[in-house]
Short mmCIF file of C-alpha atoms in Angstrom, two decimals:
data_model
loop_
_atom_site.label_atom_id
_atom_site.label_comp_id
_atom_site.label_asym_id
_atom_site.label_seq_id
_atom_site.Cartn_x
_atom_site.Cartn_y
_atom_site.Cartn_z
CA UNK A 1 -126.74 147.51 -51.31
CA UNK A 2 -128.94 150.45 -51.96
CA UNK A 3 -131.82 148.64 -51.22
CA UNK A 4 -130.76 147.69 -47.86
CA UNK A 5 -129.48 151.16 -46.96
CA UNK A 6 -132.67 152.33 -47.90
CA UNK A 7 -134.76 149.81 -45.98
CA UNK A 8 -132.58 150.30 -42.89
CA UNK A 9 -133.46 154.01 -43.18
CA UNK A 10 -137.12 153.23 -43.41
CA UNK A 11 -137.18 150.64 -40.62
CA UNK A 12 -138.96 151.76 -37.49
CA UNK A 13 -136.49 151.84 -34.47
CA UNK A 14 -137.55 151.19 -30.93
CA UNK A 15 -135.44 152.74 -28.13
CA UNK A 16 -135.34 152.01 -24.22
CA UNK A 17 -135.26 155.02 -21.75
CA UNK A 18 -134.93 154.59 -18.15
CA UNK A 19 -136.60 157.04 -15.98
CA UNK A 20 -134.07 158.54 -13.61
CA UNK A 21 -136.69 158.95 -10.72
CA UNK A 22 -138.60 155.87 -11.08
CA UNK A 23 -135.97 153.20 -12.44
CA UNK A 24 -138.61 152.00 -14.86
CA UNK A 25 -137.89 151.39 -18.33
CA UNK A 26 -139.88 152.96 -20.97
CA UNK A 27 -140.18 152.10 -24.63
CA UNK A 28 -140.26 154.88 -27.14
CA UNK A 29 -140.68 154.41 -30.96
CA UNK A 30 -138.28 156.11 -33.34
CA UNK A 31 -139.48 157.11 -36.61
CA UNK A 32 -136.97 154.37 -37.63
CA UNK A 33 -137.95 151.57 -35.45
CA UNK A 34 -139.13 148.32 -36.78
CA UNK A 35 -142.25 146.80 -34.81
CA UNK A 36 -140.82 143.42 -35.59
CA UNK A 37 -137.54 143.74 -33.69
CA UNK A 38 -137.66 142.14 -30.05
CA UNK A 39 -136.82 144.22 -27.04
CA UNK A 40 -133.80 143.62 -24.86
CA UNK A 41 -136.02 142.21 -22.04
CA UNK A 42 -137.28 139.78 -24.49
CA UNK A 43 -133.81 138.60 -25.44
CA UNK A 44 -132.93 137.99 -22.03
CA UNK A 45 -136.24 135.87 -21.35
CA UNK A 46 -135.51 134.01 -24.34
CA UNK A 47 -131.90 133.29 -23.10
CA UNK A 48 -133.12 132.02 -19.87
CA UNK A 49 -135.92 129.96 -21.21
CA UNK A 50 -133.59 128.38 -23.77
CA UNK A 51 -130.80 127.29 -21.42
CA UNK A 52 -132.84 126.52 -18.23
CA UNK A 53 -130.84 123.22 -17.41
CA UNK A 54 -127.47 124.91 -17.70
CA UNK A 55 -128.55 127.62 -15.54
CA UNK A 56 -130.02 125.46 -12.86
CA UNK A 57 -126.52 123.38 -12.90
CA UNK A 58 -124.70 126.57 -12.60
CA UNK A 59 -126.72 127.61 -9.70
CA UNK A 60 -126.25 124.16 -7.80
CA UNK A 61 -122.40 124.29 -8.51
CA UNK A 62 -122.42 128.08 -6.94
CA UNK A 63 -124.26 126.95 -3.79
CA UNK A 64 -122.13 123.82 -3.26
CA UNK A 65 -118.94 125.91 -3.56
CA UNK A 66 -120.26 128.37 -1.03
CA UNK A 67 -121.29 125.45 1.25
CA UNK A 68 -117.94 123.83 1.00
CA UNK A 69 -116.09 127.00 2.05
CA UNK A 70 -118.17 127.14 4.84
CA UNK A 71 -117.58 123.76 6.14
CA UNK A 72 -113.85 124.02 5.37
CA UNK A 73 -113.71 126.66 8.13
CA UNK A 74 -115.49 124.26 10.45
CA UNK A 75 -113.72 120.94 9.90
CA UNK A 76 -109.91 120.40 11.07
CA UNK A 77 -107.86 117.29 9.92
CA UNK A 78 -106.42 115.00 12.76
CA UNK A 79 -102.83 116.08 11.89
CA UNK A 80 -103.78 119.65 12.16
CA UNK A 81 -105.55 119.15 15.47
CA UNK A 82 -102.36 117.25 16.76
CA UNK A 83 -100.40 120.13 15.87
CA UNK A 84 -102.60 122.55 17.19
CA UNK A 85 -103.01 120.66 20.41
CA UNK A 86 -100.97 121.41 23.59
CA UNK A 87 -97.86 119.25 24.22
CA UNK A 88 -98.38 116.34 26.79
CA UNK A 89 -97.43 116.65 30.37
CA UNK A 90 -93.93 115.10 30.53
CA UNK A 91 -93.66 111.49 31.90
CA UNK A 92 -91.25 108.61 32.40
CA UNK A 93 -89.93 106.11 29.80
CA UNK A 94 -89.66 102.86 31.47
CA UNK A 95 -88.64 99.30 30.69
CA UNK A 96 -88.70 96.20 32.69
CA UNK A 97 -85.52 94.28 33.86
CA UNK A 98 -85.11 91.26 31.83
CA UNK A 99 -83.51 87.76 32.43
CA UNK A 100 -81.12 87.40 29.45
CA UNK A 101 -78.04 85.52 28.42
CA UNK A 102 -75.63 87.88 27.07
CA UNK A 103 -72.87 87.16 24.51
CA UNK A 104 -70.30 89.14 22.61
CA UNK A 105 -69.78 87.68 19.08
CA UNK A 106 -67.11 88.53 16.39
CA UNK A 107 -68.81 88.24 12.96
CA UNK A 108 -67.48 88.02 9.63
CA UNK A 109 -67.91 86.52 6.27
CA UNK A 110 -65.71 83.70 4.85
CA UNK A 111 -65.15 82.04 1.53
CA UNK A 112 -65.45 78.21 1.49
CA UNK A 113 -62.77 76.41 -0.67
CA UNK A 114 -60.19 73.93 -0.61
CA UNK A 115 -56.93 75.67 0.26
CA UNK A 116 -53.36 75.65 -0.88
CA UNK A 117 -54.01 74.87 -4.57
CA UNK A 118 -50.67 73.88 -6.38
CA UNK A 119 -49.64 72.45 -9.75
CA UNK A 120 -47.96 69.07 -9.87
CA UNK A 121 -45.08 68.23 -12.29
CA UNK A 122 -43.42 64.77 -12.54
CA UNK A 123 -39.55 64.39 -13.11
CA UNK A 124 -39.21 62.49 -16.45
CA UNK A 125 -35.43 63.43 -17.22
CA UNK A 126 -34.12 59.95 -16.64
CA UNK A 127 -36.50 58.20 -18.90
CA UNK A 128 -35.15 56.68 -22.05
CA UNK A 129 -37.93 57.41 -24.11
CA UNK A 130 -41.00 59.40 -24.31
CA UNK A 131 -42.94 60.17 -20.98
CA UNK A 132 -46.24 58.56 -22.09
CA UNK A 133 -49.10 58.39 -19.53
CA UNK A 134 -50.14 54.57 -19.63
CA UNK A 135 -52.85 54.68 -16.81
CA UNK A 136 -53.85 55.40 -13.35
CA UNK A 137 -55.23 58.84 -14.34
CA UNK A 138 -57.18 60.11 -11.41
CA UNK A 139 -60.62 61.68 -11.46
CA UNK A 140 -61.16 65.24 -10.48
CA UNK A 141 -62.11 65.16 -6.57
CA UNK A 142 -59.87 62.08 -6.25
CA UNK A 143 -58.11 62.13 -2.90
CA UNK A 144 -54.39 61.38 -2.78
CA UNK A 145 -53.00 59.87 0.61
CA UNK A 146 -49.56 58.47 1.56
CA UNK A 147 -48.67 55.48 -0.95
CA UNK A 148 -51.58 56.54 -3.53
CA UNK A 149 -50.54 56.28 -7.32
CA UNK A 150 -50.67 59.72 -8.97
CA UNK A 151 -50.14 58.47 -12.46
CA UNK A 152 -48.40 55.63 -14.43
CA UNK A 153 -45.89 56.62 -16.80
CA UNK A 154 -44.33 54.09 -19.33
CA UNK A 155 -45.86 51.37 -17.04
CA UNK A 156 -44.24 52.52 -13.87
CA UNK A 157 -45.99 53.98 -10.79
CA UNK A 158 -45.60 57.67 -9.61
CA UNK A 159 -46.04 56.98 -5.87
CA UNK A 160 -47.37 59.91 -3.70
CA UNK A 161 -45.47 60.32 -0.41
CA UNK A 162 -45.70 63.30 2.18
CA UNK A 163 -42.87 65.66 2.01
CA UNK A 164 -41.97 69.37 1.16
CA UNK A 165 -38.47 68.75 -0.77
CA UNK A 166 -38.99 68.14 -4.58
CA UNK A 167 -37.22 65.26 -6.18
CA UNK A 168 -33.98 65.98 -7.90
CA UNK A 169 -32.06 62.54 -8.15
CA UNK A 170 -32.69 58.89 -8.16
CA UNK A 171 -31.87 57.30 -4.52
CA UNK A 172 -29.89 54.16 -4.23
CA UNK A 173 -27.58 52.29 -1.85
CA UNK A 174 -24.64 54.52 -0.75
CA UNK A 175 -26.12 58.01 -1.51
CA UNK A 176 -26.81 60.44 1.39
CA UNK A 177 -28.53 63.75 1.98
CA UNK A 178 -31.65 65.52 3.14
CA UNK A 179 -33.68 63.95 0.28
CA UNK A 180 -32.75 60.44 1.72
CA UNK A 181 -33.97 61.59 5.27
CA UNK A 182 -37.27 62.75 3.73
CA UNK A 183 -37.79 59.64 2.10
CA UNK A 184 -37.04 57.59 5.09
CA UNK A 185 -39.58 59.71 7.14
CA UNK A 186 -42.24 59.13 4.39
CA UNK A 187 -41.71 55.50 4.56
CA UNK A 188 -42.28 55.49 8.19
CA UNK A 189 -45.64 57.52 7.70
CA UNK A 190 -46.59 54.84 5.11
CA UNK A 191 -45.93 52.04 7.72
CA UNK A 192 -42.65 50.80 6.62
CA UNK A 193 -39.49 50.35 8.48
CA UNK A 194 -36.69 52.07 6.67
CA UNK A 195 -34.20 51.81 9.21
CA UNK A 196 -32.70 54.66 11.36
CA UNK A 197 -34.80 57.65 11.01
CA UNK A 198 -32.07 60.03 12.06
CA UNK A 199 -29.49 58.59 9.29
CA UNK A 200 -29.32 60.27 5.90
CA UNK A 201 -27.79 57.34 4.44
CA UNK A 202 -29.51 55.24 1.94
CA UNK A 203 -28.59 51.84 3.02
CA UNK A 204 -29.54 48.13 2.52
CA UNK A 205 -32.33 48.59 5.03
CA UNK A 206 -33.64 51.33 3.28
CA UNK A 207 -33.40 49.50 -0.09
CA UNK A 208 -35.36 46.71 1.56
CA UNK A 209 -38.12 49.30 2.61
CA UNK A 210 -38.26 50.26 -1.20
CA UNK A 211 -39.05 46.86 -1.96
CA UNK A 212 -41.94 46.83 0.66
CA UNK A 213 -43.23 50.27 -0.76
CA UNK A 214 -43.52 48.76 -4.26
CA UNK A 215 -45.23 45.62 -2.80
CA UNK A 216 -47.67 47.80 -1.12
CA UNK A 217 -48.64 49.79 -4.37
CA UNK A 218 -48.61 46.47 -6.48
CA UNK A 219 -45.70 47.02 -8.68
CA UNK A 220 -42.32 45.26 -8.81
CA UNK A 221 -39.34 47.19 -7.26
CA UNK A 222 -36.75 48.57 -9.64
CA UNK A 223 -33.52 46.82 -9.71
CA UNK A 224 -30.51 46.65 -11.98
CA UNK A 225 -31.76 43.78 -14.26
CA UNK A 226 -29.79 40.78 -15.78
CA UNK A 227 -26.47 42.90 -16.27
CA UNK A 228 -26.40 43.43 -12.56
CA UNK A 229 -26.86 39.82 -11.83
CA UNK A 230 -23.87 38.84 -13.98
CA UNK A 231 -21.69 41.42 -12.32
CA UNK A 232 -22.62 39.84 -8.93
CA UNK A 233 -21.82 36.37 -10.10
CA UNK A 234 -18.41 37.56 -11.50
CA UNK A 235 -17.80 39.49 -8.18
CA UNK A 236 -18.61 36.26 -6.23
CA UNK A 237 -16.17 34.40 -8.30
CA UNK A 238 -13.44 36.74 -7.84
CA UNK A 239 -14.00 36.46 -3.91
CA UNK A 240 -13.75 32.76 -4.08
CA UNK A 241 -10.43 32.88 -6.14
CA UNK A 242 -9.02 35.28 -3.90
CA UNK A 243 -9.92 33.36 -0.86
CA UNK A 244 -8.22 30.32 -2.10
CA UNK A 245 -4.99 32.43 -2.74
CA UNK A 246 -5.08 33.42 0.79
CA UNK A 247 -5.52 30.17 2.05
CA UNK A 248 -2.71 28.72 0.10
CA UNK A 249 -0.18 31.47 1.38
CA UNK A 250 -1.36 30.98 4.70
CA UNK A 251 -0.65 27.32 4.68
CA UNK A 252 2.71 27.89 3.37
CA UNK A 253 3.57 30.42 6.15
CA UNK A 254 2.24 27.88 8.77
CA UNK A 255 4.50 25.17 7.47
CA UNK A 256 7.29 27.60 7.49
CA UNK A 257 6.64 29.01 10.83
CA UNK A 258 5.33 25.55 12.33
CA UNK A 259 7.27 24.17 15.52
CA UNK A 260 9.46 20.93 15.00
CA UNK A 261 7.63 17.64 15.22
CA UNK A 262 7.35 15.61 18.31
CA UNK A 263 9.75 12.89 16.61
CA UNK A 264 12.43 15.59 16.02
CA UNK A 265 12.06 16.82 19.47
CA UNK A 266 12.42 13.47 20.80
CA UNK A 267 15.43 12.53 18.55
CA UNK A 268 17.27 15.71 19.04
CA UNK A 269 16.78 15.22 22.89
CA UNK A 270 17.99 11.54 22.62
CA UNK A 271 20.94 12.56 20.85
CA UNK A 272 21.99 15.13 23.30
CA UNK A 273 21.49 12.84 26.27
CA UNK A 274 23.42 10.09 24.57
CA UNK A 275 26.41 12.26 24.01
CA UNK A 276 26.23 13.38 27.64
CA UNK A 277 26.41 9.76 28.72
CA UNK A 278 29.30 8.98 26.70
CA UNK A 279 31.11 12.20 27.94
CA UNK A 280 30.41 10.85 31.63
CA UNK A 281 31.64 7.43 30.80
CA UNK A 282 34.91 8.95 29.22
CA UNK A 283 35.47 11.11 32.13
CA UNK A 284 35.63 8.10 34.48
CA UNK A 285 37.29 5.39 32.36
CA UNK A 286 38.54 7.11 29.22
CA UNK A 287 41.82 8.92 28.27
CA UNK A 288 42.02 12.67 28.01
CA UNK A 289 41.64 12.23 24.42
CA UNK A 290 38.49 10.18 24.80
CA UNK A 291 37.41 12.69 27.28
CA UNK A 292 37.75 15.67 24.78
CA UNK A 293 36.13 13.73 22.18
CA UNK A 294 33.15 13.05 24.27
CA UNK A 295 32.83 16.63 25.12
CA UNK A 296 32.89 17.67 21.53
CA UNK A 297 30.13 15.24 20.66
CA UNK A 298 27.91 16.73 23.35
CA UNK A 299 28.49 20.18 21.96
CA UNK A 300 27.58 19.06 18.39
CA UNK A 301 24.41 17.26 19.66
CA UNK A 302 23.14 20.31 21.48
CA UNK A 303 23.83 22.62 18.46
CA UNK A 304 22.05 20.12 16.13
CA UNK A 305 19.17 20.26 18.55
CA UNK A 306 19.10 23.78 18.57
CA UNK A 307 19.20 24.06 14.83
CA UNK A 308 16.16 21.63 14.50
CA UNK A 309 13.98 23.37 16.86
CA UNK A 310 14.72 26.85 15.79
CA UNK A 311 12.13 28.98 13.77
CA UNK A 312 12.60 29.23 10.17
CA UNK A 313 12.48 32.61 7.91
CA UNK A 314 9.04 33.05 6.59
CA UNK A 315 9.39 36.54 5.21
CA UNK A 316 8.44 35.13 1.51
CA UNK A 317 5.48 33.18 2.69
CA UNK A 318 4.34 36.33 5.02
CA UNK A 319 4.34 38.58 1.80
CA UNK A 320 2.41 36.15 -0.10
CA UNK A 321 -0.35 35.99 2.65
CA UNK A 322 -0.48 39.80 2.41
CA UNK A 323 -0.67 40.01 -1.15
CA UNK A 324 -3.53 37.43 -1.16
CA UNK A 325 -5.62 39.03 1.56
CA UNK A 326 -5.27 42.52 -0.23
CA UNK A 327 -6.74 40.76 -3.31
CA UNK A 328 -9.55 39.10 -1.32
CA UNK A 329 -10.41 42.73 0.14
CA UNK A 330 -10.73 43.99 -3.38
CA UNK A 331 -12.73 41.23 -4.44
CA UNK A 332 -15.09 41.74 -1.62
CA UNK A 333 -15.61 45.25 -2.40
CA UNK A 334 -16.41 44.49 -5.78
CA UNK A 335 -18.97 42.03 -4.58
CA UNK A 336 -20.54 44.45 -2.24
CA UNK A 337 -20.77 46.96 -4.99
CA UNK A 338 -22.45 44.50 -7.29
CA UNK A 339 -24.78 43.40 -4.84
CA UNK A 340 -25.64 46.79 -3.80
CA UNK A 341 -26.30 47.62 -7.45
CA UNK A 342 -28.78 44.62 -7.67
CA UNK A 343 -30.60 46.06 -4.62
CA UNK A 344 -33.91 48.02 -5.16
CA UNK A 345 -33.77 51.76 -5.53
CA UNK A 346 -36.05 54.83 -6.04
CA UNK A 347 -35.99 56.40 -9.45
CA UNK A 348 -36.53 60.07 -9.46
CA UNK A 349 -39.48 59.75 -11.84
CA UNK A 350 -41.47 57.25 -9.68
CA UNK A 351 -42.06 59.51 -6.54
CA UNK A 352 -44.30 62.66 -6.02
CA UNK A 353 -43.79 64.48 -2.66
CA UNK A 354 -46.92 66.40 -1.43
CA UNK A 355 -46.99 68.34 1.65
CA UNK A 356 -50.17 68.31 3.81
CA UNK A 357 -51.62 65.05 2.70
CA UNK A 358 -54.32 64.00 1.96
CA UNK A 359 -54.73 66.04 -1.16
CA UNK A 360 -57.76 66.62 -3.59
CA UNK A 361 -57.24 66.41 -7.25
CA UNK A 362 -58.94 69.92 -8.72
CA UNK A 363 -57.78 69.56 -12.27
CA UNK A 364 -56.09 66.94 -14.85
CA UNK A 365 -54.08 68.14 -17.46
CA UNK A 366 -53.14 64.80 -19.16
CA UNK A 367 -54.94 61.63 -20.21
CA UNK A 368 -54.00 57.98 -20.97
CA UNK A 369 -51.88 57.87 -24.14
CA UNK A 370 -50.74 61.66 -23.91
CA UNK A 371 -47.09 62.55 -23.46
CA UNK A 372 -46.06 64.81 -20.35
CA UNK A 373 -44.66 67.86 -21.21
CA UNK A 374 -45.64 70.20 -18.39
CA UNK A 375 -47.81 70.03 -15.24
CA UNK A 376 -49.99 67.08 -15.17
CA UNK A 377 -52.71 68.30 -12.47
CA UNK A 378 -53.56 70.50 -9.99
CA UNK A 379 -54.42 69.52 -6.31
CA UNK A 380 -55.46 71.16 -3.35
CA UNK A 381 -55.85 70.36 0.47
CA UNK A 382 -58.62 67.72 0.72
CA UNK A 383 -60.16 69.57 3.66
CA UNK A 384 -62.66 72.19 3.22
CA UNK A 385 -61.64 75.56 4.92
CA UNK A 386 -63.48 78.83 5.43
CA UNK A 387 -61.24 81.90 4.93
CA UNK A 388 -62.29 85.00 6.54
CA UNK A 389 -60.69 88.49 7.14
CA UNK A 390 -60.67 90.40 10.40
CA UNK A 391 -59.46 93.58 11.67
CA UNK A 392 -56.63 93.81 14.12
CA UNK A 393 -58.95 94.59 17.05
CA UNK A 394 -61.22 91.62 16.15
CA UNK A 395 -58.18 89.35 15.65
CA UNK A 396 -57.02 90.24 19.13
CA UNK A 397 -60.20 88.69 20.58
CA UNK A 398 -59.70 85.39 18.68
CA UNK A 399 -57.38 82.57 19.33
CA UNK A 400 -56.67 79.12 17.49
CA UNK A 401 -58.89 76.21 18.63
CA UNK A 402 -61.76 78.71 19.65
CA UNK A 403 -65.07 77.43 18.51
CA UNK A 404 -67.16 79.17 15.71
CA UNK A 405 -70.54 78.84 14.12
CA UNK A 406 -70.96 78.72 10.36
CA UNK A 407 -74.40 79.83 8.87
CA UNK A 408 -74.66 76.88 6.24
CA UNK A 409 -77.69 76.56 3.80
CA UNK A 410 -79.29 73.94 5.95
CA UNK A 411 -78.38 75.62 9.37
CA UNK A 412 -75.80 76.48 11.77
CA UNK A 413 -72.70 74.17 11.68
CA UNK A 414 -69.92 74.12 14.26
CA UNK A 415 -66.43 74.90 13.37
CA UNK A 416 -63.11 75.54 14.76
CA UNK A 417 -60.38 78.36 14.27
CA UNK A 418 -57.44 76.78 12.79
CA UNK A 419 -55.29 79.62 11.88
CA UNK A 420 -54.96 83.46 12.49
CA UNK A 421 -52.14 85.10 10.32
CA UNK A 422 -51.58 88.59 9.11
CA UNK A 423 -52.97 89.11 5.55
CA UNK A 424 -50.33 89.13 2.95
CA UNK A 425 -50.60 92.34 0.91
CA UNK A 426 -50.79 92.44 -2.91
CA UNK A 427 -47.51 92.88 -4.60
CA UNK A 428 -46.26 96.38 -4.15
CA UNK A 429 -49.02 97.29 -1.70
CA UNK A 430 -48.34 97.96 2.07
CA UNK A 431 -49.84 95.79 4.77
CA UNK A 432 -53.33 96.22 5.22
CA UNK A 433 -53.29 95.39 9.04
CA UNK A 434 -56.03 92.89 8.59
CA UNK A 435 -55.60 89.33 9.62
CA UNK A 436 -56.69 86.10 7.71
CA UNK A 437 -58.63 83.62 9.72
CA UNK A 438 -59.11 80.06 8.65
CA UNK A 439 -61.82 77.95 10.15
CA UNK A 440 -62.08 74.04 9.94
CA UNK A 441 -65.75 72.89 9.72
CA UNK A 442 -66.72 69.94 11.85
CA UNK A 443 -67.44 66.67 9.86
CA UNK A 444 -69.55 67.83 6.87
CA UNK A 445 -71.45 65.66 4.63
CA UNK A 446 -70.83 65.27 0.87
CA UNK A 447 -74.00 67.24 0.27
CA UNK A 448 -72.98 69.97 2.72
CA UNK A 449 -69.47 70.51 1.05
CA UNK A 450 -71.21 70.71 -2.35
CA UNK A 451 -73.65 73.07 -1.13
CA UNK A 452 -71.16 75.48 0.18
CA UNK A 453 -68.03 75.09 -1.79
CA UNK A 454 -67.04 78.21 -3.50
CA UNK A 455 -69.67 80.05 -1.58
CA UNK A 456 -69.28 82.93 1.02
CA UNK A 457 -70.93 82.11 4.33
CA UNK A 458 -71.58 84.16 7.66
CA UNK A 459 -69.24 83.17 10.44
CA UNK A 460 -69.98 83.92 14.08
CA UNK A 461 -67.34 83.73 16.78
CA UNK A 462 -68.54 83.96 20.51
CA UNK A 463 -65.65 85.65 22.31
CA UNK A 464 -67.47 86.14 25.78
CA UNK A 465 -70.76 85.33 27.26
CA UNK A 466 -72.62 85.04 30.67
CA UNK A 467 -72.92 82.01 32.70
CA UNK A 468 -76.58 81.59 31.91
CA UNK A 469 -79.33 84.17 32.33
CA UNK A 470 -78.55 87.27 34.27
CA UNK A 471 -80.46 90.53 35.07
CA UNK A 472 -80.04 92.72 32.13
CA UNK A 473 -81.17 96.39 31.31
CA UNK A 474 -80.72 98.50 28.25
CA UNK A 475 -77.49 100.64 28.37
CA UNK A 476 -79.60 103.59 28.37
CA UNK A 477 -80.87 102.74 31.97
CA UNK A 478 -77.36 103.14 33.41
CA UNK A 479 -76.41 106.66 34.78
CA UNK A 480 -73.16 107.58 36.80
CA UNK A 481 -73.36 108.92 40.45
CA UNK A 482 -71.23 111.44 41.75
CA UNK A 483 -68.48 109.03 42.79
CA UNK A 484 -68.45 107.34 39.28
CA UNK A 485 -70.61 104.40 40.59
CA UNK A 486 -73.34 102.95 38.10
CA UNK A 487 -76.88 103.39 39.09
CA UNK A 488 -80.46 102.63 37.68
CA UNK A 489 -83.55 104.70 38.34
CA UNK A 490 -86.03 102.36 39.71
CA UNK A 491 -89.80 103.19 39.28
CA UNK A 492 -92.10 101.87 41.96
CA UNK A 493 -95.06 102.83 39.86
CA UNK A 494 -98.57 104.05 41.25
CA UNK A 495 -97.26 107.54 41.21
CA UNK A 496 -94.40 106.90 43.68
CA UNK A 497 -91.13 108.92 43.35
CA UNK A 498 -88.30 106.99 41.44
CA UNK A 499 -85.26 105.60 43.50
CA UNK A 500 -81.71 105.68 42.37
CA UNK A 501 -80.25 102.02 43.06
CA UNK A 502 -76.63 101.52 42.91
CA UNK A 503 -75.64 98.42 40.72
CA UNK A 504 -72.51 96.57 39.73
CA UNK A 505 -72.18 96.05 35.92
CA UNK A 506 -71.14 92.86 34.09
CA UNK A 507 -70.98 91.96 30.32
CA UNK A 508 -72.44 94.53 27.84
CA UNK A 509 -73.71 92.98 24.79
CA UNK A 510 -76.44 93.35 22.19
CA UNK A 511 -77.43 96.89 23.72
CA UNK A 512 -78.08 95.49 27.08
CA UNK A 513 -75.84 95.21 30.30
CA UNK A 514 -75.65 92.76 33.17
CA UNK A 515 -76.32 94.41 36.46
CA UNK A 516 -76.45 93.29 40.11
CA UNK A 517 -78.05 95.56 42.72
CA UNK A 518 -75.38 96.36 45.51
CA UNK A 519 -78.35 96.04 48.05
CA UNK A 520 -80.01 93.18 46.10
CA UNK A 521 -83.33 95.24 45.88
CA UNK A 522 -83.87 94.60 42.04
CA UNK A 523 -85.44 91.71 40.27
CA UNK A 524 -86.99 90.75 36.99
CA UNK A 525 -89.90 92.91 35.90
CA UNK A 526 -89.02 95.88 37.99
CA UNK A 527 -89.36 99.02 35.88
CA UNK A 528 -86.39 101.22 35.19
CA UNK A 529 -86.16 104.63 33.64
CA UNK A 530 -84.49 104.86 30.20
CA UNK A 531 -85.67 108.26 29.44
CA UNK A 532 -88.32 111.24 30.04
#
């Protein structure tokens, strides 16, 4: 430390002074200055010499910056140039008149499905044993039509027939009611004559139709069996016996009530006439006593004749005939009942009424060998329908039977509106004011049905259209005159003045409106003004 301080005090020190008049730098030596210490100018020279590349690059950067700033003042972007430019002179916006076919459509989305899905149950209360499924189990997607077999239960068929009224009893000869009337109508739908369709009585003709129905589906018709046959035979024997009794009593009555025989009539007549001849002879030849005796003989002969020819008392025989006939009537009724019992009937468990046939099987809940304990299947309408929802204003434009167009995966498909009904609100909610619209597609292939089932499709319903192509302009081209008339502004072109042309308008659709010039001066391609 002492050496450093001592040395620094002895080192020479050089100082620079600037002449205030000349600006030159002078170097003066202090008595402490060290001759080996470089001057300040020498330090700068060394700094420039050692970093020449850096200083060159810095110089270039500074020059580029200055040049960029200068060019930035001279170059203007297109956007800025457009913004700084003056607005163009106002002009007309025109469009040509077109030939167009205009149409107004109602468009909605619709769900494709088989409608009216219901669970199916079968009446099994009258079966003596367990209701076991023994066959005829349908596949999913099977179609039920009139006289189809829904299932086979305990070896007997369950026949599908059209109808809304559910089964609640067995139908046989003698019963009557609305279920009989429905059964007759369903038999008629199956092509079987059930007798009078306006009669609700199950009679022998209906029983014959039951036999024909079972023959149609390939099963024997249900009857009473051997016990019923025995009852019929016994009733027939009773009728025969009662008829014999009637015949016997009637014969006895006939004998009693019968007229005298011809011999008796002749004999009694002869006796009367003989007595009369004897009386005549006595009156001419006989004594008074002989005459009196002859008169008495005539009186007796006449009395005997009247007695012989008079009707006999047949009250006992008549009573016997009446009793025999009453017994015959009872025997006949017994036979009729026995025979009715032997006729075919319709068990409650062997028929299934389904409305709206044909029907499609959607789900099967049983299989062969299983016991029935609830619904056996679910069925729906066999025809695919498209169900859409429309507002009240749109629904007012639609009508049942109107054509529609479905946007199917493989292209447009025609359809028909089959139903327009107010939408049913959810439980506890107010009416929505919307309508459910059902569409029936035209004949679809199996592939189309599989592709669209369960999906949502676009439905377009044309509600109005022009008859072919018409002159049409955008709605913006129309203006109203002082009297409320419609006009378009026709532009002749080539700088000529525009002309207001009165027109009558027609259908407006798709942003265009049909026009017809009152003076007939407009045609396709003429320019009309839509704006300025």
